[in-house]
Short mmCIF file of C-alpha atoms in Angstrom, two decimals:
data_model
loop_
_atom_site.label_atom_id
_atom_site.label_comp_id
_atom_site.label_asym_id
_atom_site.label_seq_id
_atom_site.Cartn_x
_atom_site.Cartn_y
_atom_site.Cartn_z
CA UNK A 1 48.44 -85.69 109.85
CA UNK A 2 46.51 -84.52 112.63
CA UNK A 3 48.37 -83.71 116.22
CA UNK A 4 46.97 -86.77 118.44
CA UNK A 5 46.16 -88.79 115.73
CA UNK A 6 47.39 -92.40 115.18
CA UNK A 7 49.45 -91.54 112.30
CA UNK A 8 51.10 -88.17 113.87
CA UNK A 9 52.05 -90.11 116.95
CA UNK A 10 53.54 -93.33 114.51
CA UNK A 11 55.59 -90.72 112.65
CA UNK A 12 56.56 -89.16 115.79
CA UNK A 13 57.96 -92.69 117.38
CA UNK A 14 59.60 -93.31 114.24
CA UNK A 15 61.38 -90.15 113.94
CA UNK A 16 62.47 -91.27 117.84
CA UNK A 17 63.97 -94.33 117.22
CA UNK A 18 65.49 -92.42 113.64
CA UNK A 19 67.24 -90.49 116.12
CA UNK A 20 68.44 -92.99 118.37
CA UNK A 21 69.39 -95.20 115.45
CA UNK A 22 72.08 -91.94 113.83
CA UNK A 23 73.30 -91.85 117.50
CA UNK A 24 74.21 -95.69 117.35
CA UNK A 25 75.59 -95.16 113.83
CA UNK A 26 78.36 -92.67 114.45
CA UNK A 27 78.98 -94.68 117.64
CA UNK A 28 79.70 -97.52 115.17
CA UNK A 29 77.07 -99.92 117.06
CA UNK A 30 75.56 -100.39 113.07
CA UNK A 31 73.88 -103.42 114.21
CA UNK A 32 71.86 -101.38 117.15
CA UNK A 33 71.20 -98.95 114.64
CA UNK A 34 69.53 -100.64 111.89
CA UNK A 35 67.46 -102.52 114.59
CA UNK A 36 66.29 -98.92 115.35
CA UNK A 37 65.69 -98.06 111.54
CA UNK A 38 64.12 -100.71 110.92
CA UNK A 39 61.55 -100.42 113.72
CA UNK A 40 61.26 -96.73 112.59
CA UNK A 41 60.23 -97.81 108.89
CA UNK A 42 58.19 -100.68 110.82
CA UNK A 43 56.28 -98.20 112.59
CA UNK A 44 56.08 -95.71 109.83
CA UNK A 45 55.98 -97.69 106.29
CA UNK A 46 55.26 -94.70 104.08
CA UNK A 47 58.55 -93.03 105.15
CA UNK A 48 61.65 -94.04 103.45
CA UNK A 49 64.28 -92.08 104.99
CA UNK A 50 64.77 -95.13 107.89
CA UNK A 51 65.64 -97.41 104.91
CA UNK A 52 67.56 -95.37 103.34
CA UNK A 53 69.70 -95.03 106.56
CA UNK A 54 69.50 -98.58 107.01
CA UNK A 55 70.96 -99.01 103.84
CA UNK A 56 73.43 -96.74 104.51
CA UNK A 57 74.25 -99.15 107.53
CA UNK A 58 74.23 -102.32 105.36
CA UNK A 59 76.69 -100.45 103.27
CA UNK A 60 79.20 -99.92 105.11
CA UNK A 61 79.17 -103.68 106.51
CA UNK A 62 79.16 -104.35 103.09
CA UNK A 63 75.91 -106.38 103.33
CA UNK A 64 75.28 -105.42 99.45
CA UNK A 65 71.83 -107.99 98.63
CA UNK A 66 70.14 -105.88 101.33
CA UNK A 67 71.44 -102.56 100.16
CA UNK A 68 69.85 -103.28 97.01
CA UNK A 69 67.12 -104.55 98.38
CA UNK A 70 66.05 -101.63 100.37
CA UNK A 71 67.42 -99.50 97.93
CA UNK A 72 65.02 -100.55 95.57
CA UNK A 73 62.31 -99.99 97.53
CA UNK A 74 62.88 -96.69 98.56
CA UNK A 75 62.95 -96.00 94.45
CA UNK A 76 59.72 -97.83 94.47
CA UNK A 77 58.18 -94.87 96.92
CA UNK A 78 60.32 -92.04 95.67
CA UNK A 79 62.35 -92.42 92.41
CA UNK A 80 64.06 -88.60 93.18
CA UNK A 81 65.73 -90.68 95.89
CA UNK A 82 69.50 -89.08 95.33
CA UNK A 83 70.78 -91.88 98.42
CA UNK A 84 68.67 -94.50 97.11
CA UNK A 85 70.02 -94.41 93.52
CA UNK A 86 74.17 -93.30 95.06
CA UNK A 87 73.74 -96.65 97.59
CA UNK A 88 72.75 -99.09 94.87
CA UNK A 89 74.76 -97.64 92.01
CA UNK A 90 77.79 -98.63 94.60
CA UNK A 91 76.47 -102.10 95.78
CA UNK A 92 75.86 -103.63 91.70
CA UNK A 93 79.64 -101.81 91.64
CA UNK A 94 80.46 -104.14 94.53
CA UNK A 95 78.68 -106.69 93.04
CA UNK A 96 80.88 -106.55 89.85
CA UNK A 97 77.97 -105.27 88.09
CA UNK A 98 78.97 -102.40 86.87
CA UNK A 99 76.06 -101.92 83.64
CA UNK A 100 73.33 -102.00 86.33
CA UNK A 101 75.88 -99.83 89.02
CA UNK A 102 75.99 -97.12 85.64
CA UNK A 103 72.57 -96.52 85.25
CA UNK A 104 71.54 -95.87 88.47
CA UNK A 105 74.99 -93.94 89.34
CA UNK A 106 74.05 -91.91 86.42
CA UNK A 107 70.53 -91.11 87.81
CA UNK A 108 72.59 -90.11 91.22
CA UNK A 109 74.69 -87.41 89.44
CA UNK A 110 71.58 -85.84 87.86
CA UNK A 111 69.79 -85.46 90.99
CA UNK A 112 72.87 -84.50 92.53
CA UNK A 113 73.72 -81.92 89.85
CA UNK A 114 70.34 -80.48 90.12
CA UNK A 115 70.43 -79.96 93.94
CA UNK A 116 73.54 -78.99 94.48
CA UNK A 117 74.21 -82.12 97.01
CA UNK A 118 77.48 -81.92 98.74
CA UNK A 119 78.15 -85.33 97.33
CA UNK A 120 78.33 -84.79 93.63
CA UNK A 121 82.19 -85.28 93.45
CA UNK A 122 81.48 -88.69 95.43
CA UNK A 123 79.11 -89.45 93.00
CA UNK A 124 81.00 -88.34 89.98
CA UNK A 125 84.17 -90.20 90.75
CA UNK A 126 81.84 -93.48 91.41
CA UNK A 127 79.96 -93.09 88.02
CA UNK A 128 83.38 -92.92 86.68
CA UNK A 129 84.78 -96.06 88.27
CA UNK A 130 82.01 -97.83 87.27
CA UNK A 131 82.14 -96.81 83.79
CA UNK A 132 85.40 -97.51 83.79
CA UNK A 133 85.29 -101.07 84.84
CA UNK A 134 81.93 -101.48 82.45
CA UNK A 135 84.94 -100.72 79.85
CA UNK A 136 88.01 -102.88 81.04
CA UNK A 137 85.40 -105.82 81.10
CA UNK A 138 84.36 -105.18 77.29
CA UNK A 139 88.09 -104.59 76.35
CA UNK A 140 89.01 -107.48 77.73
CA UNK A 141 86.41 -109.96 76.26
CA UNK A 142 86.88 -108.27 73.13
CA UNK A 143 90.98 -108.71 72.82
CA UNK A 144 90.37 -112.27 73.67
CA UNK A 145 88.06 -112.41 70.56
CA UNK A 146 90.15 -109.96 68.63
CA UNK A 147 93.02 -112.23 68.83
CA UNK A 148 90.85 -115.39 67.92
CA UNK A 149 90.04 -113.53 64.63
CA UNK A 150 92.92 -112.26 63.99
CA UNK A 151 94.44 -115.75 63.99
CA UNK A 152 91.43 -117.64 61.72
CA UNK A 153 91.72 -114.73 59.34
CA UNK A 154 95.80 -115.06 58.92
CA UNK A 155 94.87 -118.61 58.88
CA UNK A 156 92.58 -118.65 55.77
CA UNK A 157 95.01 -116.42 54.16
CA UNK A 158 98.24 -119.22 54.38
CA UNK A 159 95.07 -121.85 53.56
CA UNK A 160 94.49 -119.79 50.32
CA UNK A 161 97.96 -119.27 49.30
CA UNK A 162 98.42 -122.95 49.87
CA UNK A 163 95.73 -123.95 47.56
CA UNK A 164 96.71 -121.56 45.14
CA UNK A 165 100.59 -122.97 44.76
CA UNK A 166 98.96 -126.38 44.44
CA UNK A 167 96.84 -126.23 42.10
CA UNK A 168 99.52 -125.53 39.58
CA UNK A 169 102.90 -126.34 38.40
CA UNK A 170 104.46 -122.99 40.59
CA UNK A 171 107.82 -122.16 39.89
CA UNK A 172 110.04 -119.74 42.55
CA UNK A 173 108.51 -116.51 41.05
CA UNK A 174 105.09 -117.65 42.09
CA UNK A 175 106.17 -118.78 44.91
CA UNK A 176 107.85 -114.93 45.75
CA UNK A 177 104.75 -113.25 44.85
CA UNK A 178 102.50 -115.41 46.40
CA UNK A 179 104.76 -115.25 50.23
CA UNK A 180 105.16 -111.28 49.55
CA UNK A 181 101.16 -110.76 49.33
CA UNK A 182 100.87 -112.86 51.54
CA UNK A 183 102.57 -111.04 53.64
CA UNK A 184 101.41 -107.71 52.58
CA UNK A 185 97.56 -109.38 53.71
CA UNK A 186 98.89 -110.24 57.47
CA UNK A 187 100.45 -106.73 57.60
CA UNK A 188 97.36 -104.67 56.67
CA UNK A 189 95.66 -107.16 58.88
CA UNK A 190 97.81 -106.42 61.87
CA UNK A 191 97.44 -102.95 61.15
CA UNK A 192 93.44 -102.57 61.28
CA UNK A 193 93.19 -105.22 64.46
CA UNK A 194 95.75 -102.37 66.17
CA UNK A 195 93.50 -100.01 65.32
CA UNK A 196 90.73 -101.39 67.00
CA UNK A 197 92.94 -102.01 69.94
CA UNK A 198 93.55 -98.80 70.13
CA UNK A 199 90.33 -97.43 70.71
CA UNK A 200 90.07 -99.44 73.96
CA UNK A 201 93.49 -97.80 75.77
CA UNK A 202 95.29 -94.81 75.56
CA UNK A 203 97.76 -93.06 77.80
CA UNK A 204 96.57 -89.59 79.17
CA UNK A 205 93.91 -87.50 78.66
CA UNK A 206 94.07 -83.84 76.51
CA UNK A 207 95.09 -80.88 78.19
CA UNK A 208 92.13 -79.19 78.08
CA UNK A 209 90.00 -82.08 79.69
CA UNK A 210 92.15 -80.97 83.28
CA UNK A 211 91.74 -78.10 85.72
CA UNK A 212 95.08 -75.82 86.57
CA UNK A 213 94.39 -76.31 89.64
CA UNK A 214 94.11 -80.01 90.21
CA UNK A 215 95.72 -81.83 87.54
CA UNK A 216 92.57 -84.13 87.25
CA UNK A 217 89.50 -84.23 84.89
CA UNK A 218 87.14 -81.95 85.30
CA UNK A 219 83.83 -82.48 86.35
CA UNK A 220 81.57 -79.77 87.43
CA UNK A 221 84.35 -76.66 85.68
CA UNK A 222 83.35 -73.01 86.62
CA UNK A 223 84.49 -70.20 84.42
CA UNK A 224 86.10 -66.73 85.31
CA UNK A 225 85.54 -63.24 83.57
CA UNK A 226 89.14 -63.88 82.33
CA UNK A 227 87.87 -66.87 80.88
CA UNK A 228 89.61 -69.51 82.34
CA UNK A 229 88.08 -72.26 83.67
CA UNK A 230 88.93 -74.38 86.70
CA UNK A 231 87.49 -77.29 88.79
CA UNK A 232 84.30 -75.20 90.96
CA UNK A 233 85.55 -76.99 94.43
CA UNK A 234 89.34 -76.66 93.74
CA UNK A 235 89.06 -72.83 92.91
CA UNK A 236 86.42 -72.18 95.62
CA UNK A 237 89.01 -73.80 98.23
CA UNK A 238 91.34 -71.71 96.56
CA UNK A 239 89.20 -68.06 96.60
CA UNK A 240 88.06 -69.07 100.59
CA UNK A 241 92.27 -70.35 101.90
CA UNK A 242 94.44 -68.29 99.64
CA UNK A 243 92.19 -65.41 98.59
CA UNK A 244 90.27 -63.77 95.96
CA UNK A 245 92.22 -63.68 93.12
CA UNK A 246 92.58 -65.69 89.74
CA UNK A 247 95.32 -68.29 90.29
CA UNK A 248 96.86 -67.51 86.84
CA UNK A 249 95.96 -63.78 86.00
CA UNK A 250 95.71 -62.85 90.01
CA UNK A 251 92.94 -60.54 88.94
CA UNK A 252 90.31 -59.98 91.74
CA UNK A 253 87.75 -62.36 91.93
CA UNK A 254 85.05 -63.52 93.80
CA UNK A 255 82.45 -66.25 94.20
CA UNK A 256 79.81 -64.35 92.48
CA UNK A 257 81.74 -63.71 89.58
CA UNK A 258 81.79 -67.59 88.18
CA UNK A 259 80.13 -69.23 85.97
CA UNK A 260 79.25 -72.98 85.19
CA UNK A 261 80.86 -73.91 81.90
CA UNK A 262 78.08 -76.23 80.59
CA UNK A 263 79.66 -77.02 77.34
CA UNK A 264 83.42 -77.97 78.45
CA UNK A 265 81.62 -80.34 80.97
CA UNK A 266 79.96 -81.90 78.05
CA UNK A 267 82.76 -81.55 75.84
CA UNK A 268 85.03 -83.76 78.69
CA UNK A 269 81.80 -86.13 79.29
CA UNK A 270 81.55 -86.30 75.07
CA UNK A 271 85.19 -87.72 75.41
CA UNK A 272 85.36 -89.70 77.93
CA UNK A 273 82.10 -91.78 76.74
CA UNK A 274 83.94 -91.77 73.34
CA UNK A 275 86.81 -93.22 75.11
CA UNK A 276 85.69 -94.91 78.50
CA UNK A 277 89.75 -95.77 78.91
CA UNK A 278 90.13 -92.18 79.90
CA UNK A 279 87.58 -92.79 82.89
CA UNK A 280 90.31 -93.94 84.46
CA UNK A 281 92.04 -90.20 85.50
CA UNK A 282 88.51 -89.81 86.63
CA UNK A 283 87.64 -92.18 89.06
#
């Protein structure tokens, strides 16, 4: 844009009313403000970062149709949106959609992982909720119809013995054998229908899924030359308020001296998609 020009002086009235419309915001007058953002976008159509504040304003008055409305636009213009793609993961959460609130939450921590934003834990532990929920939904619809099946199949199985004993002159022996694999059926039954319960809950996650430091999953873990690895914002809270040593081998240490640990954060991601229950120490 050219200084003077109708463009330059749009963009500079937008930024204006922008400014005016944060001001209103952390004065919590949200309705002045997204007046003001939306004027600023009005003004200044080709610049998203009004919408995405509006959004932000719609958010928190939990006005979630035009989060996702605007939300979607702003994708529309700029699909590297990090806001754009956090907001509307967190409004189809609101919206007990949590399928459509995992994709786009999913797109959020990429973009967040690969710029460092200062809200990848916020979007971590809402990528985790959502996945979460995605999962007690499933579970429960599929219990429901686990149960159903469970009792048709038992229900053949009496049918069968039934038909069996009838079509013949059965003394008590047959009768014995016939109740005893019977039984033996519903037992082996009950036995793989647990099994399949059990891969949709589960108690506590492995040790090695945790930091030291926190107690919690990690999700972004850090390694030390000692090789220990901890949660990066826990230890760096720990190197910058208790000082620069290893919490466990007090060896010196410093920021510069970690690492990411790529593979354990895959290895914990690997485990908790394998078993979204676990998403719950997560969240």
């Amino acid at each position: 844009m050219v200084p003077g020009d109708p463009d330059s002086r749009a963009r500079k009235t937008a930024e204006e009313l922008k400014k005016r419309g944060n001001d209103c915001f952390h004065k919590n007058k949200v309705g002045a403000a997204i007046d003001l953002y939306t004027e600023a976008f009005t003004l200044c159509p080709t610049w998203c970062v009004p919408l995405v504040n509006r959004a932000l304003c719609n958010k928190k008055l939990e006005n979630w149709d035009k989060v996702v409305a605007d939300c979607e636009t702003v994708i529309r213009m700029d699909a590297t949106n990090l806001k754009a793609h956090f907001f509307l993961g967190q409004a189809h959460l609101s919206m007990n959609r949590a399928a459509d609130a995992v994709a786009n939450l999913n797109q959020a921590l990429k973009l967040a992982r690969k710029t460092e934003s200062s809200i990848k834990e916020e979007v971590w532990r809402a990528l985790a909720r959502a996945k979460y929920e995605s999962h007690s939904s499933e579970a429960s619809m599929r219990a429901v119809r686990r149960a159903d099946l469970l009792r048709r199949l038992k229900d053949l199985l009496r049918e069968d013995v039934g038909r069996r004993l009838k079509g013949k002159d059965a003394g008590l022996p047959d009768i014995i054998d016939n109740t005893e694999a019977l039984e033996a059926d519903n037992s082996l039954l009950d036995e793989i229908f647990r099994s399949d319960e059990l891969r949709y809950q589960g108690d506590d996650i492995p040790n090695w899924c945790t930091c030291q430091l926190t107690l919690d999953c990690f999700y972004e873990p850090v390694c030390t030359p000692s090789g220990i690895s901890y949660e990066q914002n826990a230890l760096l809270e720990h190197l910058s308020k208790v000082g620069e040593f290893d919490p466990v081998t007090r060896d010196p240490l410093r920021k510069k001296d970690l690492r990411k640990n790529i593979g354990l954060r895959n290895a914990v991601e690997c485990y908790l998609n394998d078993n979204p229950w676990a998403f719950y120490h997560a969240m």
